[in-house]
Amino acid sequence: MNQVENFGSILRRLREQRGFTLNQFAIYAGVSNGLISKIENGKRGTPKPETIEKLAKALKMEYSELMVLAGYSDEKEKSSSDAAIDSANELIHYLEVLELSNEEIVEKMDFRVDNLRLTPEEAMEFVDFVRVKRLMKKQNGIPLP
């Protein structure tokens, strides 16, 4: 069995373990059900890292873990955009899942712009900005990532 078929069968098993139909999984991942079907059936090559990231989010698993299962080296460093996405997801988790205060979030996270650390006051302003923007989007019925 080659690497593509192996990843496809792994992806199918993970999808089924989470109780997703092919269509549900495609919707949650934001990719076409045809693409997922081709991957699972070994008719499509290993997906790009961007696609694997979407699949990992839908499966509620670590991006790096799914990258390894797809045959990418686990020793590759995450790009700065991957790190930024992780930081944004961490912030959203603190805001909406754990419902932490701005002060608690600033204590837990390291806020940087161009490798310069934000002051606590700047970080508080940023967290407040993100909180307000997400609230406004929710109130206006705009889907949030």
PDB file of C-alpha atoms in Angstrom:
ATOM      1  CA  MET A   1       0.000   0.000   0.000  1.00  0.00           C
ATOM      2  CA  ASN A   2       1.451   3.384  -0.921  1.00  0.00           C
ATOM      3  CA  GLN A   3       1.537   6.519   1.259  1.00  0.00           C
ATOM      4  CA  VAL A   4      -1.491   8.144  -0.415  1.00  0.00           C
ATOM      5  CA  GLU A   5      -3.710   5.086   0.104  1.00  0.00           C
ATOM      6  CA  ASN A   6      -2.444   4.781   3.652  1.00  0.00           C
ATOM      7  CA  PHE A   7      -3.315   8.385   4.484  1.00  0.00           C
ATOM      8  CA  GLY A   8      -6.698   8.012   2.800  1.00  0.00           C
ATOM      9  CA  SER A   9      -7.610   4.982   4.888  1.00  0.00           C
ATOM     10  CA  ILE A  10      -6.394   6.758   8.031  1.00  0.00           C
ATOM     11  CA  LEU A  11      -8.487   9.812   7.165  1.00  0.00           C
ATOM     12  CA  ARG A  12     -11.581   7.650   6.595  1.00  0.00           C
ATOM     13  CA  ARG A  13     -11.048   5.882   9.942  1.00  0.00           C
ATOM     14  CA  LEU A  14     -10.633   9.197  11.795  1.00  0.00           C
ATOM     15  CA  ARG A  15     -13.737  10.626  10.115  1.00  0.00           C
ATOM     16  CA  GLU A  16     -15.822   7.575  10.945  1.00  0.00           C
ATOM     17  CA  GLN A  17     -14.543   7.465  14.540  1.00  0.00           C
ATOM     18  CA  ARG A  18     -15.919  10.966  14.994  1.00  0.00           C
ATOM     19  CA  GLY A  19     -19.243   9.925  13.508  1.00  0.00           C
ATOM     20  CA  PHE A  20     -19.066  12.228  10.483  1.00  0.00           C
ATOM     21  CA  THR A  21     -20.611  11.377   7.153  1.00  0.00           C
ATOM     22  CA  LEU A  22     -18.529  12.365   4.166  1.00  0.00           C
ATOM     23  CA  ASN A  23     -20.774  15.392   3.572  1.00  0.00           C
ATOM     24  CA  GLN A  24     -20.700  16.510   7.214  1.00  0.00           C
ATOM     25  CA  PHE A  25     -16.923  16.243   7.289  1.00  0.00           C
ATOM     26  CA  ALA A  26     -16.612  18.229   4.077  1.00  0.00           C
ATOM     27  CA  ILE A  27     -18.793  21.009   5.490  1.00  0.00           C
ATOM     28  CA  TYR A  28     -16.889  21.147   8.795  1.00  0.00           C
ATOM     29  CA  ALA A  29     -13.541  21.157   6.989  1.00  0.00           C
ATOM     30  CA  GLY A  30     -14.597  23.662   4.342  1.00  0.00           C
ATOM     31  CA  VAL A  31     -13.484  21.450   1.446  1.00  0.00           C
ATOM     32  CA  SER A  32     -15.445  19.551  -1.178  1.00  0.00           C
ATOM     33  CA  ASN A  33     -16.800  16.104  -0.423  1.00  0.00           C
ATOM     34  CA  GLY A  34     -15.349  15.026  -3.789  1.00  0.00           C
ATOM     35  CA  LEU A  35     -11.854  15.929  -2.596  1.00  0.00           C
ATOM     36  CA  ILE A  36     -12.277  13.969   0.633  1.00  0.00           C
ATOM     37  CA  SER A  37     -13.702  10.996  -1.265  1.00  0.00           C
ATOM     38  CA  LYS A  38     -10.741  10.996  -3.673  1.00  0.00           C
ATOM     39  CA  ILE A  39      -8.251  11.184  -0.787  1.00  0.00           C
ATOM     40  CA  GLU A  40      -9.956   8.392   1.140  1.00  0.00           C
ATOM     41  CA  ASN A  41     -10.094   6.180  -1.968  1.00  0.00           C
ATOM     42  CA  GLY A  42      -6.463   6.801  -2.912  1.00  0.00           C
ATOM     43  CA  LYS A  43      -7.377   8.613  -6.131  1.00  0.00           C
ATOM     44  CA  ARG A  44      -5.802  11.893  -5.024  1.00  0.00           C
ATOM     45  CA  GLY A  45      -2.292  12.637  -3.846  1.00  0.00           C
ATOM     46  CA  THR A  46      -1.401  13.785  -0.376  1.00  0.00           C
ATOM     47  CA  PRO A  47      -3.202  17.065   0.295  1.00  0.00           C
ATOM     48  CA  LYS A  48      -1.389  20.351   0.718  1.00  0.00           C
ATOM     49  CA  PRO A  49      -0.605  21.464   4.277  1.00  0.00           C
ATOM     50  CA  GLU A  50      -3.383  24.094   4.054  1.00  0.00           C
ATOM     51  CA  THR A  51      -5.926  21.353   3.351  1.00  0.00           C
ATOM     52  CA  ILE A  52      -4.520  19.124   6.068  1.00  0.00           C
ATOM     53  CA  GLU A  53      -4.927  22.001   8.511  1.00  0.00           C
ATOM     54  CA  LYS A  54      -8.622  22.288   7.602  1.00  0.00           C
ATOM     55  CA  LEU A  55      -9.072  18.533   7.976  1.00  0.00           C
ATOM     56  CA  ALA A  56      -7.317  18.554  11.363  1.00  0.00           C
ATOM     57  CA  LYS A  57      -9.559  21.337  12.662  1.00  0.00           C
ATOM     58  CA  ALA A  58     -12.669  19.475  11.547  1.00  0.00           C
ATOM     59  CA  LEU A  59     -11.374  16.320  13.240  1.00  0.00           C
ATOM     60  CA  LYS A  60     -10.475  18.317  16.361  1.00  0.00           C
ATOM     61  CA  MET A  61      -6.919  17.035  16.313  1.00  0.00           C
ATOM     62  CA  GLU A  62      -3.476  18.581  16.207  1.00  0.00           C
ATOM     63  CA  TYR A  63      -2.382  19.846  12.808  1.00  0.00           C
ATOM     64  CA  SER A  64       1.133  18.480  13.361  1.00  0.00           C
ATOM     65  CA  GLU A  65      -0.238  15.012  14.152  1.00  0.00           C
ATOM     66  CA  LEU A  66      -2.255  14.874  10.927  1.00  0.00           C
ATOM     67  CA  MET A  67       0.742  16.203   8.991  1.00  0.00           C
ATOM     68  CA  VAL A  68       2.816  13.262  10.225  1.00  0.00           C
ATOM     69  CA  LEU A  69       0.036  10.826   9.298  1.00  0.00           C
ATOM     70  CA  ALA A  70      -0.010  12.383   5.821  1.00  0.00           C
ATOM     71  CA  GLY A  71       3.694  11.652   5.435  1.00  0.00           C
ATOM     72  CA  TYR A  72       5.098  15.092   6.121  1.00  0.00           C
ATOM     73  CA  SER A  73       8.090  15.143   8.436  1.00  0.00           C
ATOM     74  CA  ASP A  74       7.285  15.881  12.056  1.00  0.00           C
ATOM     75  CA  GLU A  75      10.600  17.732  12.219  1.00  0.00           C
ATOM     76  CA  LYS A  76       9.517  20.541   9.891  1.00  0.00           C
ATOM     77  CA  GLU A  77       9.101  23.823  11.625  1.00  0.00           C
ATOM     78  CA  LYS A  78       5.750  25.504  11.496  1.00  0.00           C
ATOM     79  CA  SER A  79       5.703  28.561   9.325  1.00  0.00           C
ATOM     80  CA  SER A  80       5.108  31.948  10.902  1.00  0.00           C
ATOM     81  CA  SER A  81       1.583  31.930   9.463  1.00  0.00           C
ATOM     82  CA  ASP A  82       0.938  28.578  11.190  1.00  0.00           C
ATOM     83  CA  ALA A  83       2.193  30.049  14.455  1.00  0.00           C
ATOM     84  CA  ALA A  84      -0.060  33.071  13.983  1.00  0.00           C
ATOM     85  CA  ILE A  85      -3.051  30.809  13.387  1.00  0.00           C
ATOM     86  CA  ASP A  86      -2.202  28.844  16.536  1.00  0.00           C
ATOM     87  CA  SER A  87      -1.985  32.084  18.527  1.00  0.00           C
ATOM     88  CA  ALA A  88      -5.287  33.331  17.147  1.00  0.00           C
ATOM     89  CA  ASN A  89      -6.940  30.013  17.985  1.00  0.00           C
ATOM     90  CA  GLU A  90      -5.473  30.139  21.476  1.00  0.00           C
ATOM     91  CA  LEU A  91      -6.851  33.654  21.979  1.00  0.00           C
ATOM     92  CA  ILE A  92     -10.301  32.620  20.747  1.00  0.00           C
ATOM     93  CA  HIS A  93     -10.212  29.607  23.058  1.00  0.00           C
ATOM     94  CA  TYR A  94      -9.423  31.837  26.033  1.00  0.00           C
ATOM     95  CA  LEU A  95     -12.117  34.343  25.040  1.00  0.00           C
ATOM     96  CA  GLU A  96     -14.979  32.092  24.136  1.00  0.00           C
ATOM     97  CA  VAL A  97     -14.389  28.650  25.598  1.00  0.00           C
ATOM     98  CA  LEU A  98     -12.716  29.445  28.906  1.00  0.00           C
ATOM     99  CA  GLU A  99     -14.289  32.926  29.075  1.00  0.00           C
ATOM    100  CA  LEU A 100     -11.198  34.429  30.694  1.00  0.00           C
ATOM    101  CA  SER A 101     -10.918  38.123  31.446  1.00  0.00           C
ATOM    102  CA  ASN A 102      -8.610  40.305  29.379  1.00  0.00           C
ATOM    103  CA  GLU A 103      -6.177  40.428  32.290  1.00  0.00           C
ATOM    104  CA  GLU A 104      -6.066  36.635  32.564  1.00  0.00           C
ATOM    105  CA  ILE A 105      -5.479  36.300  28.839  1.00  0.00           C
ATOM    106  CA  VAL A 106      -2.636  38.834  28.848  1.00  0.00           C
ATOM    107  CA  GLU A 107      -0.999  36.898  31.688  1.00  0.00           C
ATOM    108  CA  LYS A 108      -1.187  33.617  29.749  1.00  0.00           C
ATOM    109  CA  MET A 109      -0.208  34.753  26.256  1.00  0.00           C
ATOM    110  CA  ASP A 110       2.855  36.338  24.743  1.00  0.00           C
ATOM    111  CA  PHE A 111       1.711  39.118  22.413  1.00  0.00           C
ATOM    112  CA  ARG A 112       4.264  40.088  19.768  1.00  0.00           C
ATOM    113  CA  VAL A 113       4.323  42.112  16.588  1.00  0.00           C
ATOM    114  CA  ASP A 114       7.392  41.728  14.385  1.00  0.00           C
ATOM    115  CA  ASN A 115       9.105  39.946  17.297  1.00  0.00           C
ATOM    116  CA  LEU A 116       8.560  42.925  19.580  1.00  0.00           C
ATOM    117  CA  ARG A 117       6.606  42.156  22.725  1.00  0.00           C
ATOM    118  CA  LEU A 118       3.545  44.318  23.304  1.00  0.00           C
ATOM    119  CA  THR A 119       3.280  46.105  26.608  1.00  0.00           C
ATOM    120  CA  PRO A 120       0.555  44.765  28.909  1.00  0.00           C
ATOM    121  CA  GLU A 121      -1.532  47.844  28.074  1.00  0.00           C
ATOM    122  CA  GLU A 122      -1.146  47.288  24.324  1.00  0.00           C
ATOM    123  CA  ALA A 123      -1.976  43.603  24.732  1.00  0.00           C
ATOM    124  CA  MET A 124      -5.093  44.495  26.753  1.00  0.00           C
ATOM    125  CA  GLU A 125      -6.213  46.879  24.001  1.00  0.00           C
ATOM    126  CA  PHE A 126      -5.661  44.181  21.400  1.00  0.00           C
ATOM    127  CA  VAL A 127      -7.619  41.543  23.347  1.00  0.00           C
ATOM    128  CA  ASP A 128     -10.423  44.034  23.888  1.00  0.00           C
ATOM    129  CA  PHE A 129     -10.446  44.858  20.165  1.00  0.00           C
ATOM    130  CA  VAL A 130     -10.702  41.164  19.222  1.00  0.00           C
ATOM    131  CA  ARG A 131     -13.433  40.592  21.804  1.00  0.00           C
ATOM    132  CA  VAL A 132     -15.512  43.522  20.485  1.00  0.00           C
ATOM    133  CA  LYS A 133     -14.986  42.582  16.814  1.00  0.00           C
ATOM    134  CA  ARG A 134     -16.141  39.010  17.430  1.00  0.00           C
ATOM    135  CA  LEU A 135     -19.140  40.200  19.409  1.00  0.00           C
ATOM    136  CA  MET A 136     -20.117  42.603  16.607  1.00  0.00           C
ATOM    137  CA  LYS A 137     -19.849  39.829  14.025  1.00  0.00           C
ATOM    138  CA  LYS A 138     -21.998  37.509  16.122  1.00  0.00           C
ATOM    139  CA  GLN A 139     -24.631  40.208  16.591  1.00  0.00           C
ATOM    140  CA  ASN A 140     -24.717  40.826  12.850  1.00  0.00           C
ATOM    141  CA  GLY A 141     -24.993  37.112  12.069  1.00  0.00           C
ATOM    142  CA  ILE A 142     -21.583  36.906  10.396  1.00  0.00           C
ATOM    143  CA  PRO A 143     -20.115  33.395  10.713  1.00  0.00           C
ATOM    144  CA  LEU A 144     -16.972  33.214  12.808  1.00  0.00           C
ATOM    145  CA  PRO A 145     -14.031  30.926  12.093  1.00  0.00           C
TER     146      PRO A 145
END
